[in-house]
């Protein structure tokens, strides 16, 4: 198992800087995800680790060794791309074993390794087929097999499931996670899909405009987002963030939004009266009840296990996630209850968590 460390790594293309002083300490055997929207620098960061792009500044260490000047082959990394890049004129067996053949490994050893790996990927019955005869998921498994067969120190994934349909993406997530558990190879995964990142990662680096906004476990990222961007990017449905103003009364702290003042669990020493903030609460922490803030239903979105309800109130708009199907309709009056401990608050100017 091999660790990966990025120390103040930056990348410029001409005058445009796409990555800014990225610091990541990835433990040996860890599965981490670079998560963010298009253009945030996640693929560029992955390419710098792979050696496909040179960093403008900073150091990249693999296994404690600085690798900035080493080629991808010398770094001993394997990469799976968004497009499978399989050789159409080669069979599944030939595609998987190609990198070993290029390294002049004995044919008998190649056959043995390919057979063993194909069995673990459930491809052993497809070894004589060509890529055009395979489904999208099967082609992706061949691409993974080709990367795995030479037993690299680091495994890199660049949005490998983007071309698959929704149900197949879920299946491939499970297979990749299972492979990681079996082989315990340090892995870096790139995706824009926050549900994908949450489901397979040991830790997640949320990136925005070429910077790492937060690096932590899925639980930390979700329950205690470090910035306004992380809070709004993680979670489905998305958290609604509202403008508020801190008030104090009788030793208690409140955030005023519109015509309502909501209690918060942060004491006056942390929040001073008059401070402008943005605040929100995740949908599963908004409850429908007989007391609380009065509002009216704007939209209902039943999804089976739950119904997402958009509610307009005097404090602003909230989304409640209610188990099962809800027997209300747009325009109905409802009350919502919000616990102070579940409020997420961010400084209005800096966007940092309060």
mmCIF file of C-alpha atoms in Angstrom:
data_model
loop_
_atom_site.group_PDB
_atom_site.id
_atom_site.type_symbol
_atom_site.label_atom_id
_atom_site.label_comp_id
_atom_site.label_asym_id
_atom_site.label_seq_id
_atom_site.Cartn_x
_atom_site.Cartn_y
_atom_site.Cartn_z
ATOM 1 C CA UNK A 1 0.000 0.000 0.000
ATOM 2 C CA UNK A 2 1.211 3.475 -0.910
ATOM 3 C CA UNK A 3 0.399 6.961 0.364
ATOM 4 C CA UNK A 4 -0.061 10.033 -1.860
ATOM 5 C CA UNK A 5 0.695 13.582 -0.726
ATOM 6 C CA UNK A 6 0.127 16.876 -2.510
ATOM 7 C CA UNK A 7 1.910 19.885 -1.032
ATOM 8 C CA UNK A 8 0.776 23.312 -2.257
ATOM 9 C CA UNK A 9 0.292 21.991 -5.783
ATOM 10 C CA UNK A 10 -0.773 24.590 -8.352
ATOM 11 C CA UNK A 11 -1.362 24.500 -12.094
ATOM 12 C CA UNK A 12 -1.478 27.258 -14.685
ATOM 13 C CA UNK A 13 -2.359 27.068 -18.351
ATOM 14 C CA UNK A 14 -0.762 30.250 -19.647
ATOM 15 C CA UNK A 15 -2.142 33.070 -17.508
ATOM 16 C CA UNK A 16 -5.096 31.013 -16.271
ATOM 17 C CA UNK A 17 -4.607 29.293 -12.909
ATOM 18 C CA UNK A 18 -6.856 26.243 -12.583
ATOM 19 C CA UNK A 19 -5.500 24.745 -9.332
ATOM 20 C CA UNK A 20 -4.477 26.788 -6.289
ATOM 21 C CA UNK A 21 -2.124 25.443 -3.592
ATOM 22 C CA UNK A 22 -3.788 22.056 -3.190
ATOM 23 C CA UNK A 23 -2.839 20.168 -0.026
ATOM 24 C CA UNK A 24 -3.953 16.553 0.307
ATOM 25 C CA UNK A 25 -2.591 13.777 2.505
ATOM 26 C CA UNK A 26 -3.979 10.451 1.255
ATOM 27 C CA UNK A 27 -3.258 7.472 3.459
ATOM 28 C CA UNK A 28 -2.021 4.145 2.141
ATOM 29 C CA UNK A 29 -4.961 1.962 1.102
ATOM 30 C CA UNK A 30 -7.451 4.826 1.283
ATOM 31 C CA UNK A 31 -10.222 5.441 -1.260
ATOM 32 C CA UNK A 32 -10.687 9.189 -1.739
ATOM 33 C CA UNK A 33 -12.814 11.173 -4.168
ATOM 34 C CA UNK A 34 -12.186 14.552 -5.789
ATOM 35 C CA UNK A 35 -15.692 15.992 -6.043
ATOM 36 C CA UNK A 36 -16.917 19.152 -7.712
ATOM 37 C CA UNK A 37 -18.722 20.687 -10.645
ATOM 38 C CA UNK A 38 -17.257 20.932 -14.133
ATOM 39 C CA UNK A 39 -14.199 23.170 -14.308
ATOM 40 C CA UNK A 40 -13.295 22.982 -10.613
ATOM 41 C CA UNK A 41 -9.855 21.441 -11.288
ATOM 42 C CA UNK A 42 -10.491 17.878 -10.124
ATOM 43 C CA UNK A 43 -9.422 16.121 -13.357
ATOM 44 C CA UNK A 44 -6.390 18.392 -13.697
ATOM 45 C CA UNK A 45 -5.393 17.429 -10.157
ATOM 46 C CA UNK A 46 -5.784 13.738 -10.995
ATOM 47 C CA UNK A 47 -3.713 14.169 -14.163
ATOM 48 C CA UNK A 48 -0.923 15.806 -12.161
ATOM 49 C CA UNK A 49 -0.861 12.812 -9.799
ATOM 50 C CA UNK A 50 -0.749 10.488 -12.811
ATOM 51 C CA UNK A 51 2.027 12.457 -14.496
ATOM 52 C CA UNK A 52 -0.123 13.338 -17.511
ATOM 53 C CA UNK A 53 0.151 17.027 -16.563
ATOM 54 C CA UNK A 54 3.107 18.827 -14.992
ATOM 55 C CA UNK A 55 2.396 20.912 -11.915
ATOM 56 C CA UNK A 56 3.365 24.584 -12.092
ATOM 57 C CA UNK A 57 4.471 24.580 -8.446
ATOM 58 C CA UNK A 58 4.344 22.390 -5.372
ATOM 59 C CA UNK A 59 5.339 18.786 -4.734
ATOM 60 C CA UNK A 60 3.645 15.442 -5.388
ATOM 61 C CA UNK A 61 4.850 12.495 -3.297
ATOM 62 C CA UNK A 62 3.967 8.836 -3.850
ATOM 63 C CA UNK A 63 5.089 6.551 -1.068
ATOM 64 C CA UNK A 64 7.039 9.472 0.404
ATOM 65 C CA UNK A 65 9.073 9.963 -2.791
ATOM 66 C CA UNK A 66 8.842 13.180 -4.819
ATOM 67 C CA UNK A 67 7.608 12.208 -8.285
ATOM 68 C CA UNK A 68 7.250 15.569 -10.061
ATOM 69 C CA UNK A 69 9.907 14.648 -12.610
ATOM 70 C CA UNK A 70 8.881 11.003 -13.089
ATOM 71 C CA UNK A 71 6.878 9.677 -16.041
ATOM 72 C CA UNK A 72 3.494 7.939 -15.529
ATOM 73 C CA UNK A 73 5.204 4.561 -15.999
ATOM 74 C CA UNK A 74 7.814 5.368 -13.363
ATOM 75 C CA UNK A 75 5.095 6.450 -10.931
ATOM 76 C CA UNK A 76 3.474 3.018 -11.258
ATOM 77 C CA UNK A 77 -0.111 4.269 -11.438
ATOM 78 C CA UNK A 78 -3.032 2.868 -13.416
ATOM 79 C CA UNK A 79 -5.897 4.981 -14.739
ATOM 80 C CA UNK A 80 -9.456 4.284 -15.879
ATOM 81 C CA UNK A 81 -10.916 7.010 -18.084
ATOM 82 C CA UNK A 82 -14.449 8.175 -18.825
ATOM 83 C CA UNK A 83 -14.181 6.664 -22.310
ATOM 84 C CA UNK A 84 -13.105 3.050 -21.990
ATOM 85 C CA UNK A 85 -10.344 3.305 -24.656
ATOM 86 C CA UNK A 86 -10.491 -0.419 -25.446
ATOM 87 C CA UNK A 87 -8.787 -1.772 -28.560
ATOM 88 C CA UNK A 88 -11.689 -2.783 -30.858
ATOM 89 C CA UNK A 89 -9.657 -5.386 -32.765
ATOM 90 C CA UNK A 90 -8.610 -7.216 -29.577
ATOM 91 C CA UNK A 91 -10.621 -9.698 -27.530
ATOM 92 C CA UNK A 92 -11.428 -9.106 -23.876
ATOM 93 C CA UNK A 93 -8.506 -11.327 -22.876
ATOM 94 C CA UNK A 94 -6.117 -9.452 -25.171
ATOM 95 C CA UNK A 95 -7.302 -6.056 -23.918
ATOM 96 C CA UNK A 96 -6.830 -7.013 -20.263
ATOM 97 C CA UNK A 97 -3.415 -8.560 -20.856
ATOM 98 C CA UNK A 98 -2.092 -5.876 -23.216
ATOM 99 C CA UNK A 99 -0.066 -3.908 -20.644
ATOM 100 C CA UNK A 100 1.613 -7.120 -19.460
ATOM 101 C CA UNK A 101 2.455 -8.043 -23.047
ATOM 102 C CA UNK A 102 4.069 -4.618 -23.544
ATOM 103 C CA UNK A 103 6.238 -5.371 -20.509
ATOM 104 C CA UNK A 104 7.353 -8.666 -22.075
ATOM 105 C CA UNK A 105 5.706 -10.813 -19.413
ATOM 106 C CA UNK A 106 5.666 -14.503 -20.329
ATOM 107 C CA UNK A 107 2.462 -15.571 -22.174
ATOM 108 C CA UNK A 108 1.700 -18.300 -19.615
ATOM 109 C CA UNK A 109 1.830 -15.787 -16.757
ATOM 110 C CA UNK A 110 -0.356 -13.347 -18.718
ATOM 111 C CA UNK A 111 -2.987 -16.058 -19.285
ATOM 112 C CA UNK A 112 -2.974 -16.971 -15.599
ATOM 113 C CA UNK A 113 -3.314 -13.377 -14.413
ATOM 114 C CA UNK A 114 -6.007 -12.559 -16.981
ATOM 115 C CA UNK A 115 -8.050 -15.665 -16.091
ATOM 116 C CA UNK A 116 -7.876 -14.940 -12.372
ATOM 117 C CA UNK A 117 -8.764 -11.261 -12.738
ATOM 118 C CA UNK A 118 -11.528 -11.932 -15.266
ATOM 119 C CA UNK A 119 -13.158 -14.335 -12.810
ATOM 120 C CA UNK A 120 -13.179 -11.694 -10.052
ATOM 121 C CA UNK A 121 -14.771 -9.209 -12.497
ATOM 122 C CA UNK A 122 -17.279 -11.793 -13.799
ATOM 123 C CA UNK A 123 -15.751 -11.555 -17.282
ATOM 124 C CA UNK A 124 -14.352 -15.082 -17.549
ATOM 125 C CA UNK A 125 -17.166 -16.186 -19.890
ATOM 126 C CA UNK A 126 -16.527 -13.199 -22.203
ATOM 127 C CA UNK A 127 -12.784 -13.489 -22.770
ATOM 128 C CA UNK A 128 -13.070 -14.325 -26.483
ATOM 129 C CA UNK A 129 -15.531 -11.541 -27.295
ATOM 130 C CA UNK A 130 -14.645 -8.179 -28.820
ATOM 131 C CA UNK A 131 -15.587 -4.806 -27.215
ATOM 132 C CA UNK A 132 -18.387 -4.191 -29.729
ATOM 133 C CA UNK A 133 -20.076 -7.359 -28.453
ATOM 134 C CA UNK A 134 -20.179 -6.122 -24.837
ATOM 135 C CA UNK A 135 -22.568 -3.950 -22.864
ATOM 136 C CA UNK A 136 -21.401 -0.609 -21.419
ATOM 137 C CA UNK A 137 -20.928 -2.100 -17.953
ATOM 138 C CA UNK A 138 -18.940 -5.034 -19.344
ATOM 139 C CA UNK A 139 -16.688 -2.678 -21.311
ATOM 140 C CA UNK A 140 -16.067 -0.655 -18.168
ATOM 141 C CA UNK A 141 -15.106 -3.790 -16.244
ATOM 142 C CA UNK A 142 -12.639 -4.703 -19.025
ATOM 143 C CA UNK A 143 -11.072 -1.237 -18.704
ATOM 144 C CA UNK A 144 -10.803 -1.713 -14.933
ATOM 145 C CA UNK A 145 -9.331 -5.166 -15.436
ATOM 146 C CA UNK A 146 -6.690 -3.811 -17.817
ATOM 147 C CA UNK A 147 -5.639 -1.310 -15.149
ATOM 148 C CA UNK A 148 -5.693 -3.835 -12.304
ATOM 149 C CA UNK A 149 -3.831 -6.676 -13.998
ATOM 150 C CA UNK A 150 -0.378 -5.187 -13.520
ATOM 151 C CA UNK A 151 -1.043 -4.518 -9.794
ATOM 152 C CA UNK A 152 -0.232 -0.781 -9.679
ATOM 153 C CA UNK A 153 0.630 1.127 -6.532
ATOM 154 C CA UNK A 154 -2.053 3.762 -7.183
ATOM 155 C CA UNK A 155 -5.413 3.371 -8.926
ATOM 156 C CA UNK A 156 -6.930 6.482 -10.565
ATOM 157 C CA UNK A 157 -10.510 6.854 -11.867
ATOM 158 C CA UNK A 158 -11.561 9.806 -14.045
ATOM 159 C CA UNK A 159 -15.389 9.894 -14.060
ATOM 160 C CA UNK A 160 -15.510 6.248 -15.163
ATOM 161 C CA UNK A 161 -19.301 5.855 -14.893
ATOM 162 C CA UNK A 162 -20.448 9.009 -16.705
ATOM 163 C CA UNK A 163 -21.399 7.113 -19.880
ATOM 164 C CA UNK A 164 -23.492 4.502 -18.060
ATOM 165 C CA UNK A 165 -27.221 4.640 -17.354
ATOM 166 C CA UNK A 166 -28.417 5.293 -13.785
ATOM 167 C CA UNK A 167 -29.032 1.688 -12.699
ATOM 168 C CA UNK A 168 -25.712 0.499 -14.113
ATOM 169 C CA UNK A 169 -23.845 3.333 -12.379
ATOM 170 C CA UNK A 170 -25.191 2.143 -9.031
ATOM 171 C CA UNK A 171 -24.107 -1.425 -9.798
ATOM 172 C CA UNK A 172 -20.613 -0.325 -10.872
ATOM 173 C CA UNK A 173 -20.183 1.707 -7.674
ATOM 174 C CA UNK A 174 -20.756 -1.447 -5.665
ATOM 175 C CA UNK A 175 -18.319 -3.424 -7.813
ATOM 176 C CA UNK A 176 -15.554 -0.800 -7.574
ATOM 177 C CA UNK A 177 -16.002 -0.513 -3.798
ATOM 178 C CA UNK A 178 -15.857 -4.300 -3.478
ATOM 179 C CA UNK A 179 -12.696 -4.437 -5.587
ATOM 180 C CA UNK A 180 -11.108 -1.823 -3.369
ATOM 181 C CA UNK A 181 -11.961 -3.779 -0.229
ATOM 182 C CA UNK A 182 -10.481 -6.939 -1.763
ATOM 183 C CA UNK A 183 -7.269 -5.383 -3.091
ATOM 184 C CA UNK A 184 -6.808 -2.442 -0.716
ATOM 185 C CA UNK A 185 -4.993 -0.344 -3.358
ATOM 186 C CA UNK A 186 -4.785 3.403 -2.728
ATOM 187 C CA UNK A 187 -7.421 4.894 -5.044
ATOM 188 C CA UNK A 188 -8.322 8.396 -6.221
ATOM 189 C CA UNK A 189 -11.718 8.799 -7.870
ATOM 190 C CA UNK A 190 -12.991 11.875 -9.743
ATOM 191 C CA UNK A 191 -16.695 12.619 -10.101
ATOM 192 C CA UNK A 192 -19.235 15.460 -10.205
ATOM 193 C CA UNK A 193 -21.897 13.184 -8.675
ATOM 194 C CA UNK A 194 -22.121 13.845 -4.926
ATOM 195 C CA UNK A 195 -24.225 10.730 -4.279
ATOM 196 C CA UNK A 196 -21.553 8.648 -6.009
ATOM 197 C CA UNK A 197 -18.818 10.237 -3.903
ATOM 198 C CA UNK A 198 -20.721 9.764 -0.637
ATOM 199 C CA UNK A 199 -21.422 6.086 -1.325
ATOM 200 C CA UNK A 200 -17.905 4.842 -2.148
ATOM 201 C CA UNK A 201 -15.367 7.128 -0.447
ATOM 202 C CA UNK A 202 -13.357 6.890 2.745
ATOM 203 C CA UNK A 203 -12.830 10.644 2.442
ATOM 204 C CA UNK A 204 -13.948 13.330 -0.009
ATOM 205 C CA UNK A 205 -12.125 16.446 -1.219
ATOM 206 C CA UNK A 206 -14.794 18.926 -2.309
ATOM 207 C CA UNK A 207 -13.265 21.277 -4.893
ATOM 208 C CA UNK A 208 -14.431 24.686 -6.059
ATOM 209 C CA UNK A 209 -12.659 27.016 -8.481
ATOM 210 C CA UNK A 210 -9.407 25.096 -8.222
ATOM 211 C CA UNK A 211 -9.318 24.952 -4.428
ATOM 212 C CA UNK A 212 -10.124 22.253 -1.878
ATOM 213 C CA UNK A 213 -13.054 23.602 0.134
ATOM 214 C CA UNK A 214 -13.127 20.669 2.562
ATOM 215 C CA UNK A 215 -11.415 17.290 2.913
ATOM 216 C CA UNK A 216 -13.117 14.856 5.235
ATOM 217 C CA UNK A 217 -15.225 11.753 5.659
ATOM 218 C CA UNK A 218 -18.673 11.631 4.026
ATOM 219 C CA UNK A 219 -20.204 12.130 7.484
ATOM 220 C CA UNK A 220 -18.063 15.208 8.189
ATOM 221 C CA UNK A 221 -18.764 16.695 4.765
ATOM 222 C CA UNK A 222 -22.508 16.207 5.150
ATOM 223 C CA UNK A 223 -23.062 16.930 8.857
ATOM 224 C CA UNK A 224 -20.572 19.784 9.281
ATOM 225 C CA UNK A 225 -19.920 21.465 5.920
ATOM 226 C CA UNK A 226 -16.985 23.844 6.266
ATOM 227 C CA UNK A 227 -18.255 26.395 3.745
ATOM 228 C CA UNK A 228 -21.437 27.659 2.150
ATOM 229 C CA UNK A 229 -20.460 25.956 -1.122
ATOM 230 C CA UNK A 230 -19.992 22.539 0.475
ATOM 231 C CA UNK A 231 -23.344 22.823 2.255
ATOM 232 C CA UNK A 232 -25.198 23.639 -0.952
ATOM 233 C CA UNK A 233 -23.315 21.146 -3.159
ATOM 234 C CA UNK A 234 -23.722 18.121 -0.875
ATOM 235 C CA UNK A 235 -27.187 16.730 -0.268
ATOM 236 C CA UNK A 236 -30.255 15.906 -2.309
ATOM 237 C CA UNK A 237 -32.531 17.775 -2.372
ATOM 238 C CA UNK A 238 -30.219 20.741 -2.009
ATOM 239 C CA UNK A 239 -30.244 22.707 1.230
ATOM 240 C CA UNK A 240 -31.973 26.098 1.038
ATOM 241 C CA UNK A 241 -29.732 28.894 2.370
ATOM 242 C CA UNK A 242 -31.413 32.056 3.645
ATOM 243 C CA UNK A 243 -30.133 35.492 4.633
ATOM 244 C CA UNK A 244 -30.279 36.186 8.367
ATOM 245 C CA UNK A 245 -29.173 38.614 11.054
ATOM 246 C CA UNK A 246 -27.954 37.593 14.506
ATOM 247 C CA UNK A 247 -29.915 38.904 17.506
ATOM 248 C CA UNK A 248 -29.469 38.446 21.254
ATOM 249 C CA UNK A 249 -32.156 38.534 23.953
ATOM 250 C CA UNK A 250 -32.100 37.372 27.578
ATOM 251 C CA UNK A 251 -28.834 35.507 27.134
ATOM 252 C CA UNK A 252 -30.120 33.573 24.097
ATOM 253 C CA UNK A 253 -29.030 33.894 20.467
ATOM 254 C CA UNK A 254 -31.425 34.072 17.528
ATOM 255 C CA UNK A 255 -31.162 34.464 13.790
ATOM 256 C CA UNK A 256 -33.782 36.752 12.280
ATOM 257 C CA UNK A 257 -35.027 35.880 8.814
ATOM 258 C CA UNK A 258 -37.897 37.883 7.417
ATOM 259 C CA UNK A 259 -40.551 38.158 10.101
ATOM 260 C CA UNK A 260 -39.241 35.256 12.198
ATOM 261 C CA UNK A 261 -36.510 34.883 14.811
ATOM 262 C CA UNK A 262 -35.191 31.319 15.108
ATOM 263 C CA UNK A 263 -33.169 30.155 18.132
ATOM 264 C CA UNK A 264 -29.655 28.895 17.429
ATOM 265 C CA UNK A 265 -27.463 26.632 19.535
ATOM 266 C CA UNK A 266 -24.353 28.837 19.253
ATOM 267 C CA UNK A 267 -23.772 31.108 22.230
ATOM 268 C CA UNK A 268 -23.330 34.907 22.163
ATOM 269 C CA UNK A 269 -19.548 34.515 22.514
ATOM 270 C CA UNK A 270 -19.421 32.965 19.031
ATOM 271 C CA UNK A 271 -22.003 35.159 17.329
ATOM 272 C CA UNK A 272 -22.372 38.858 17.992
ATOM 273 C CA UNK A 273 -25.629 40.705 17.510
ATOM 274 C CA UNK A 274 -25.857 42.390 14.128
ATOM 275 C CA UNK A 275 -23.682 39.835 12.307
ATOM 276 C CA UNK A 276 -24.971 38.983 8.830
ATOM 277 C CA UNK A 277 -25.135 35.248 8.131
ATOM 278 C CA UNK A 278 -26.578 32.702 5.755
ATOM 279 C CA UNK A 279 -28.301 29.749 7.339
ATOM 280 C CA UNK A 280 -30.135 26.626 6.311
ATOM 281 C CA UNK A 281 -31.382 23.257 7.472
ATOM 282 C CA UNK A 282 -31.304 19.970 5.602
ATOM 283 C CA UNK A 283 -34.694 18.609 4.460
ATOM 284 C CA UNK A 284 -34.635 15.593 6.807
ATOM 285 C CA UNK A 285 -34.416 17.996 9.768
ATOM 286 C CA UNK A 286 -37.530 19.951 8.792
ATOM 287 C CA UNK A 287 -40.590 18.431 10.453
ATOM 288 C CA UNK A 288 -44.255 19.006 9.741
ATOM 289 C CA UNK A 289 -46.192 19.538 12.985
ATOM 290 C CA UNK A 290 -49.024 21.417 14.662
ATOM 291 C CA UNK A 291 -46.748 24.107 16.107
ATOM 292 C CA UNK A 292 -43.770 26.008 14.734
ATOM 293 C CA UNK A 293 -43.482 28.261 11.719
ATOM 294 C CA UNK A 294 -46.587 28.679 9.603
ATOM 295 C CA UNK A 295 -46.248 28.199 5.870
ATOM 296 C CA UNK A 296 -47.884 27.048 2.671
ATOM 297 C CA UNK A 297 -47.006 24.159 0.419
ATOM 298 C CA UNK A 298 -45.614 25.250 -2.925
ATOM 299 C CA UNK A 299 -44.403 21.984 -4.524
ATOM 300 C CA UNK A 300 -44.724 18.260 -3.752
ATOM 301 C CA UNK A 301 -42.166 15.789 -5.124
ATOM 302 C CA UNK A 302 -43.017 12.176 -4.160
ATOM 303 C CA UNK A 303 -40.059 9.825 -4.783
ATOM 304 C CA UNK A 304 -41.370 6.630 -3.145
ATOM 305 C CA UNK A 305 -39.618 6.301 0.234
ATOM 306 C CA UNK A 306 -40.191 10.007 0.906
ATOM 307 C CA UNK A 307 -41.936 13.125 -0.337
ATOM 308 C CA UNK A 308 -39.968 16.361 -0.735
ATOM 309 C CA UNK A 309 -42.175 19.324 0.184
ATOM 310 C CA UNK A 310 -41.230 22.904 -0.673
ATOM 311 C CA UNK A 311 -42.804 25.268 1.879
ATOM 312 C CA UNK A 312 -42.944 29.079 1.803
ATOM 313 C CA UNK A 313 -42.887 30.766 5.217
ATOM 314 C CA UNK A 314 -42.425 34.246 6.658
ATOM 315 C CA UNK A 315 -38.777 33.277 7.347
ATOM 316 C CA UNK A 316 -38.134 32.076 3.808
ATOM 317 C CA UNK A 317 -38.445 28.847 1.828
ATOM 318 C CA UNK A 318 -37.688 25.458 3.384
ATOM 319 C CA UNK A 319 -37.743 21.924 1.989
ATOM 320 C CA UNK A 320 -39.015 19.087 4.176
ATOM 321 C CA UNK A 321 -38.326 15.432 3.451
ATOM 322 C CA UNK A 322 -41.290 13.481 4.825
ATOM 323 C CA UNK A 323 -41.342 9.646 4.886
ATOM 324 C CA UNK A 324 -43.774 7.999 2.469
ATOM 325 C CA UNK A 325 -46.508 9.772 0.522
ATOM 326 C CA UNK A 326 -47.969 12.957 1.952
ATOM 327 C CA UNK A 327 -51.674 13.758 1.759
ATOM 328 C CA UNK A 328 -51.374 17.499 1.204
ATOM 329 C CA UNK A 329 -51.509 19.562 -1.964
ATOM 330 C CA UNK A 330 -49.984 22.830 -3.196
ATOM 331 C CA UNK A 331 -51.540 25.785 -1.389
ATOM 332 C CA UNK A 332 -52.314 23.894 1.840
ATOM 333 C CA UNK A 333 -51.336 25.538 5.133
ATOM 334 C CA UNK A 334 -48.781 23.618 7.226
ATOM 335 C CA UNK A 335 -46.503 24.192 10.208
ATOM 336 C CA UNK A 336 -42.823 23.287 10.258
ATOM 337 C CA UNK A 337 -40.548 22.648 13.226
ATOM 338 C CA UNK A 338 -36.789 23.236 13.123
ATOM 339 C CA UNK A 339 -34.399 22.289 15.921
ATOM 340 C CA UNK A 340 -31.679 24.820 16.700
ATOM 341 C CA UNK A 341 -28.994 22.102 16.712
ATOM 342 C CA UNK A 342 -29.711 21.318 13.060
ATOM 343 C CA UNK A 343 -29.123 24.811 11.682
ATOM 344 C CA UNK A 344 -26.065 25.283 9.465
ATOM 345 C CA UNK A 345 -24.740 28.850 9.623
ATOM 346 C CA UNK A 346 -22.164 30.601 7.443
ATOM 347 C CA UNK A 347 -20.617 34.045 7.543
ATOM 348 C CA UNK A 348 -22.247 36.222 4.919
ATOM 349 C CA UNK A 349 -18.966 37.700 3.672
ATOM 350 C CA UNK A 350 -16.488 34.804 3.874
ATOM 351 C CA UNK A 351 -18.876 31.863 3.367
ATOM 352 C CA UNK A 352 -17.100 29.994 6.188
ATOM 353 C CA UNK A 353 -18.987 27.947 8.748
ATOM 354 C CA UNK A 354 -19.834 29.815 11.931
#
